[in-house]
Amino acid sequence: MIELFPQSDKDQFISTTEAEIYFEKPSKIPICRNCKTEVAYHEWEKDRVEFACHGNILRFHFVEGLIARVEELKE
């Protein structure tokens, strides 16, 4: 089972705007705010997107095309 933790601004290496763009167009891979390259991992599903880079994982949940929740996942 995946353990969830509160997500902090320091760990948000992808902006909500970039996550929304990727959700609409998965070919637009976001750039990590920390390492300034495309995120190392990205996954699209019908109601969420997930990104991983430099040891952090973020999952953005969408409801009707809008971000409803952001989770930071522990590896």
Short mmCIF file of N, CA, C and O in Angstrom, two decimals, residues 5-64:
data_model
loop_
_atom_site.label_atom_id
_atom_site.label_comp_id
_atom_site.label_asym_id
_atom_site.label_seq_id
_atom_site.Cartn_x
_atom_site.Cartn_y
_atom_site.Cartn_z
N PHE A 5 1.64 11.44 2.36
CA PHE A 5 2.15 12.46 3.27
C PHE A 5 1.63 13.82 2.84
O PHE A 5 1.33 14.02 1.66
N PRO A 6 1.54 14.79 3.75
CA PRO A 6 1.16 16.14 3.36
C PRO A 6 2.15 16.69 2.35
O PRO A 6 3.35 16.45 2.47
N GLN A 7 1.68 17.38 1.36
CA GLN A 7 2.54 17.92 0.31
C GLN A 7 2.92 19.34 0.67
O GLN A 7 2.09 20.13 1.05
N SER A 8 4.21 19.66 0.56
CA SER A 8 4.69 21.00 0.91
C SER A 8 5.10 21.76 -0.34
O SER A 8 5.42 21.15 -1.36
N ASP A 9 5.11 23.09 -0.26
CA ASP A 9 5.52 23.91 -1.40
C ASP A 9 6.94 23.59 -1.84
O ASP A 9 7.26 23.62 -3.02
N LYS A 10 7.82 23.29 -0.88
CA LYS A 10 9.22 23.00 -1.19
C LYS A 10 9.33 21.78 -2.10
O LYS A 10 10.21 21.70 -2.96
N ASP A 11 8.46 20.80 -1.91
CA ASP A 11 8.53 19.55 -2.67
C ASP A 11 7.72 19.58 -3.96
O ASP A 11 7.74 18.63 -4.71
N GLN A 12 7.00 20.65 -4.22
CA GLN A 12 6.20 20.70 -5.44
C GLN A 12 7.09 21.15 -6.60
O GLN A 12 7.23 22.32 -6.88
N PHE A 13 7.67 20.17 -7.26
CA PHE A 13 8.58 20.43 -8.36
C PHE A 13 7.87 20.61 -9.69
O PHE A 13 8.49 20.93 -10.69
N ILE A 14 6.56 20.42 -9.70
CA ILE A 14 5.71 20.65 -10.88
C ILE A 14 4.60 21.59 -10.46
O ILE A 14 3.94 21.37 -9.45
N SER A 15 4.37 22.65 -11.23
CA SER A 15 3.29 23.57 -10.89
C SER A 15 1.94 22.96 -11.25
O SER A 15 1.86 22.06 -12.10
N THR A 16 0.89 23.46 -10.63
CA THR A 16 -0.45 22.97 -10.96
C THR A 16 -0.79 23.28 -12.42
O THR A 16 -1.45 22.48 -13.08
N THR A 17 -0.32 24.41 -12.92
CA THR A 17 -0.57 24.76 -14.32
C THR A 17 0.06 23.73 -15.25
O THR A 17 -0.56 23.28 -16.22
N GLU A 18 1.31 23.34 -14.96
CA GLU A 18 1.98 22.33 -15.79
C GLU A 18 1.26 20.99 -15.72
O GLU A 18 1.14 20.29 -16.73
N ALA A 19 0.77 20.63 -14.55
CA ALA A 19 0.01 19.39 -14.41
C ALA A 19 -1.28 19.44 -15.22
O ALA A 19 -1.65 18.46 -15.87
N GLU A 20 -1.96 20.58 -15.21
CA GLU A 20 -3.19 20.74 -15.99
C GLU A 20 -2.91 20.63 -17.48
O GLU A 20 -3.68 20.01 -18.22
N ILE A 21 -1.82 21.23 -17.94
CA ILE A 21 -1.46 21.16 -19.36
C ILE A 21 -1.18 19.71 -19.75
O ILE A 21 -1.65 19.22 -20.78
N TYR A 22 -0.41 19.00 -18.93
CA TYR A 22 -0.09 17.60 -19.20
C TYR A 22 -1.37 16.75 -19.19
O TYR A 22 -1.52 15.85 -20.02
N PHE A 23 -2.29 17.03 -18.28
CA PHE A 23 -3.55 16.28 -18.22
C PHE A 23 -4.32 16.43 -19.53
O PHE A 23 -4.87 15.47 -20.04
N GLU A 24 -4.32 17.64 -20.08
CA GLU A 24 -5.02 17.90 -21.35
C GLU A 24 -4.24 17.37 -22.56
O GLU A 24 -4.83 16.95 -23.54
N LYS A 25 -2.91 17.43 -22.48
CA LYS A 25 -2.06 17.03 -23.62
C LYS A 25 -0.84 16.29 -23.08
O LYS A 25 0.20 16.91 -22.82
N PRO A 26 -0.93 14.97 -22.91
CA PRO A 26 0.16 14.19 -22.30
C PRO A 26 1.50 14.25 -23.04
O PRO A 26 2.52 13.86 -22.48
N SER A 27 1.51 14.75 -24.24
CA SER A 27 2.79 14.88 -24.96
C SER A 27 3.60 16.07 -24.47
O SER A 27 4.79 16.19 -24.77
N LYS A 28 3.00 16.98 -23.70
CA LYS A 28 3.69 18.15 -23.13
C LYS A 28 4.26 17.79 -21.76
O LYS A 28 3.67 18.06 -20.73
N ILE A 29 5.42 17.16 -21.76
CA ILE A 29 6.06 16.70 -20.53
C ILE A 29 6.61 17.90 -19.75
O ILE A 29 7.35 18.70 -20.30
N PRO A 30 6.24 18.02 -18.49
CA PRO A 30 6.66 19.18 -17.69
C PRO A 30 8.16 19.18 -17.38
O PRO A 30 8.82 18.14 -17.36
N ILE A 31 8.65 20.37 -17.09
CA ILE A 31 10.04 20.58 -16.68
C ILE A 31 10.06 20.67 -15.15
O ILE A 31 9.29 21.42 -14.55
N CYS A 32 10.97 19.94 -14.54
CA CYS A 32 11.13 19.98 -13.08
C CYS A 32 11.66 21.35 -12.67
O CYS A 32 12.62 21.85 -13.27
N ARG A 33 11.05 21.94 -11.66
CA ARG A 33 11.50 23.26 -11.17
C ARG A 33 12.88 23.18 -10.50
O ARG A 33 13.58 24.18 -10.43
N ASN A 34 13.26 22.01 -10.01
CA ASN A 34 14.52 21.87 -9.29
C ASN A 34 15.69 21.57 -10.22
O ASN A 34 16.73 22.22 -10.13
N CYS A 35 15.55 20.57 -11.09
CA CYS A 35 16.69 20.19 -11.93
C CYS A 35 16.63 20.76 -13.35
O CYS A 35 17.55 20.56 -14.14
N LYS A 36 15.54 21.45 -13.69
CA LYS A 36 15.39 22.17 -14.96
C LYS A 36 15.43 21.26 -16.19
O LYS A 36 15.78 21.70 -17.28
N THR A 37 15.07 19.98 -16.03
CA THR A 37 14.96 19.06 -17.16
C THR A 37 13.57 18.44 -17.12
O THR A 37 12.83 18.59 -16.13
N GLU A 38 13.19 17.72 -18.18
CA GLU A 38 11.91 17.03 -18.16
C GLU A 38 11.88 16.07 -16.98
O GLU A 38 12.90 15.48 -16.61
N VAL A 39 10.70 15.93 -16.37
CA VAL A 39 10.59 15.02 -15.23
C VAL A 39 11.02 13.62 -15.65
O VAL A 39 10.83 13.20 -16.79
N ALA A 40 11.60 12.89 -14.70
CA ALA A 40 12.15 11.57 -15.00
C ALA A 40 11.05 10.54 -15.30
O ALA A 40 11.25 9.60 -16.05
N TYR A 41 9.87 10.73 -14.71
CA TYR A 41 8.77 9.78 -14.88
C TYR A 41 7.46 10.56 -14.94
O TYR A 41 7.27 11.52 -14.20
N HIS A 42 6.59 10.13 -15.83
CA HIS A 42 5.26 10.75 -15.92
C HIS A 42 4.27 9.68 -16.36
O HIS A 42 4.58 8.79 -17.15
N GLU A 43 3.07 9.76 -15.79
CA GLU A 43 2.03 8.80 -16.11
C GLU A 43 0.69 9.51 -16.15
O GLU A 43 0.37 10.32 -15.28
N TRP A 44 -0.11 9.21 -17.16
CA TRP A 44 -1.43 9.82 -17.33
C TRP A 44 -2.50 8.75 -17.17
O TRP A 44 -2.38 7.66 -17.72
N GLU A 45 -3.53 9.07 -16.41
CA GLU A 45 -4.72 8.23 -16.32
C GLU A 45 -5.93 9.15 -16.46
O GLU A 45 -5.79 10.37 -16.39
N LYS A 46 -7.12 8.57 -16.61
CA LYS A 46 -8.30 9.39 -16.92
C LYS A 46 -8.66 10.40 -15.83
O LYS A 46 -9.31 11.39 -16.11
N ASP A 47 -8.25 10.16 -14.58
CA ASP A 47 -8.61 11.08 -13.50
C ASP A 47 -7.43 11.55 -12.67
O ASP A 47 -7.60 12.20 -11.64
N ARG A 48 -6.20 11.23 -13.10
CA ARG A 48 -5.02 11.68 -12.37
C ARG A 48 -3.78 11.62 -13.24
O ARG A 48 -3.75 10.93 -14.26
N VAL A 49 -2.78 12.38 -12.84
CA VAL A 49 -1.46 12.32 -13.46
C VAL A 49 -0.43 12.20 -12.33
O VAL A 49 -0.67 12.65 -11.22
N GLU A 50 0.67 11.57 -12.66
CA GLU A 50 1.71 11.34 -11.65
C GLU A 50 3.06 11.69 -12.25
O GLU A 50 3.33 11.38 -13.41
N PHE A 51 3.90 12.33 -11.44
CA PHE A 51 5.23 12.73 -11.87
C PHE A 51 6.23 12.32 -10.80
O PHE A 51 5.94 12.38 -9.61
N ALA A 52 7.44 11.94 -11.23
CA ALA A 52 8.52 11.65 -10.30
C ALA A 52 9.80 12.27 -10.83
O ALA A 52 10.06 12.26 -12.04
N CYS A 53 10.57 12.83 -9.92
CA CYS A 53 11.86 13.41 -10.28
C CYS A 53 12.67 13.59 -8.99
O CYS A 53 12.09 13.91 -7.95
N HIS A 54 13.96 13.37 -9.08
CA HIS A 54 14.90 13.49 -7.97
C HIS A 54 14.38 12.93 -6.64
O HIS A 54 14.53 13.54 -5.59
N GLY A 55 13.76 11.75 -6.72
CA GLY A 55 13.32 11.06 -5.53
C GLY A 55 11.97 11.46 -4.97
O GLY A 55 11.53 10.91 -3.97
N ASN A 56 11.28 12.41 -5.59
CA ASN A 56 9.95 12.83 -5.13
C ASN A 56 8.90 12.40 -6.14
O ASN A 56 9.14 12.39 -7.34
N ILE A 57 7.72 12.06 -5.63
CA ILE A 57 6.60 11.65 -6.48
C ILE A 57 5.40 12.52 -6.14
O ILE A 57 5.04 12.65 -4.97
N LEU A 58 4.80 13.12 -7.15
CA LEU A 58 3.57 13.91 -6.97
C LEU A 58 2.46 13.29 -7.79
O LEU A 58 2.65 12.93 -8.95
N ARG A 59 1.28 13.21 -7.18
CA ARG A 59 0.09 12.72 -7.88
C ARG A 59 -0.96 13.82 -7.82
O ARG A 59 -1.32 14.30 -6.75
N PHE A 60 -1.44 14.23 -8.99
CA PHE A 60 -2.47 15.26 -9.11
C PHE A 60 -3.78 14.56 -9.49
O PHE A 60 -3.85 13.89 -10.52
N HIS A 61 -4.81 14.72 -8.66
CA HIS A 61 -6.13 14.14 -8.93
C HIS A 61 -7.01 15.21 -9.58
O HIS A 61 -7.02 16.36 -9.13
N PHE A 62 -7.76 14.80 -10.59
CA PHE A 62 -8.63 15.73 -11.33
C PHE A 62 -10.09 15.31 -11.21
O PHE A 62 -10.41 14.12 -11.21
N VAL A 63 -10.96 16.31 -11.10
CA VAL A 63 -12.40 16.11 -11.14
C VAL A 63 -12.94 17.09 -12.16
O VAL A 63 -12.71 18.30 -12.06
N GLU A 64 -13.59 16.56 -13.18
CA GLU A 64 -14.14 17.38 -14.27
C GLU A 64 -13.08 18.29 -14.88
O GLU A 64 -13.33 19.45 -15.19
#
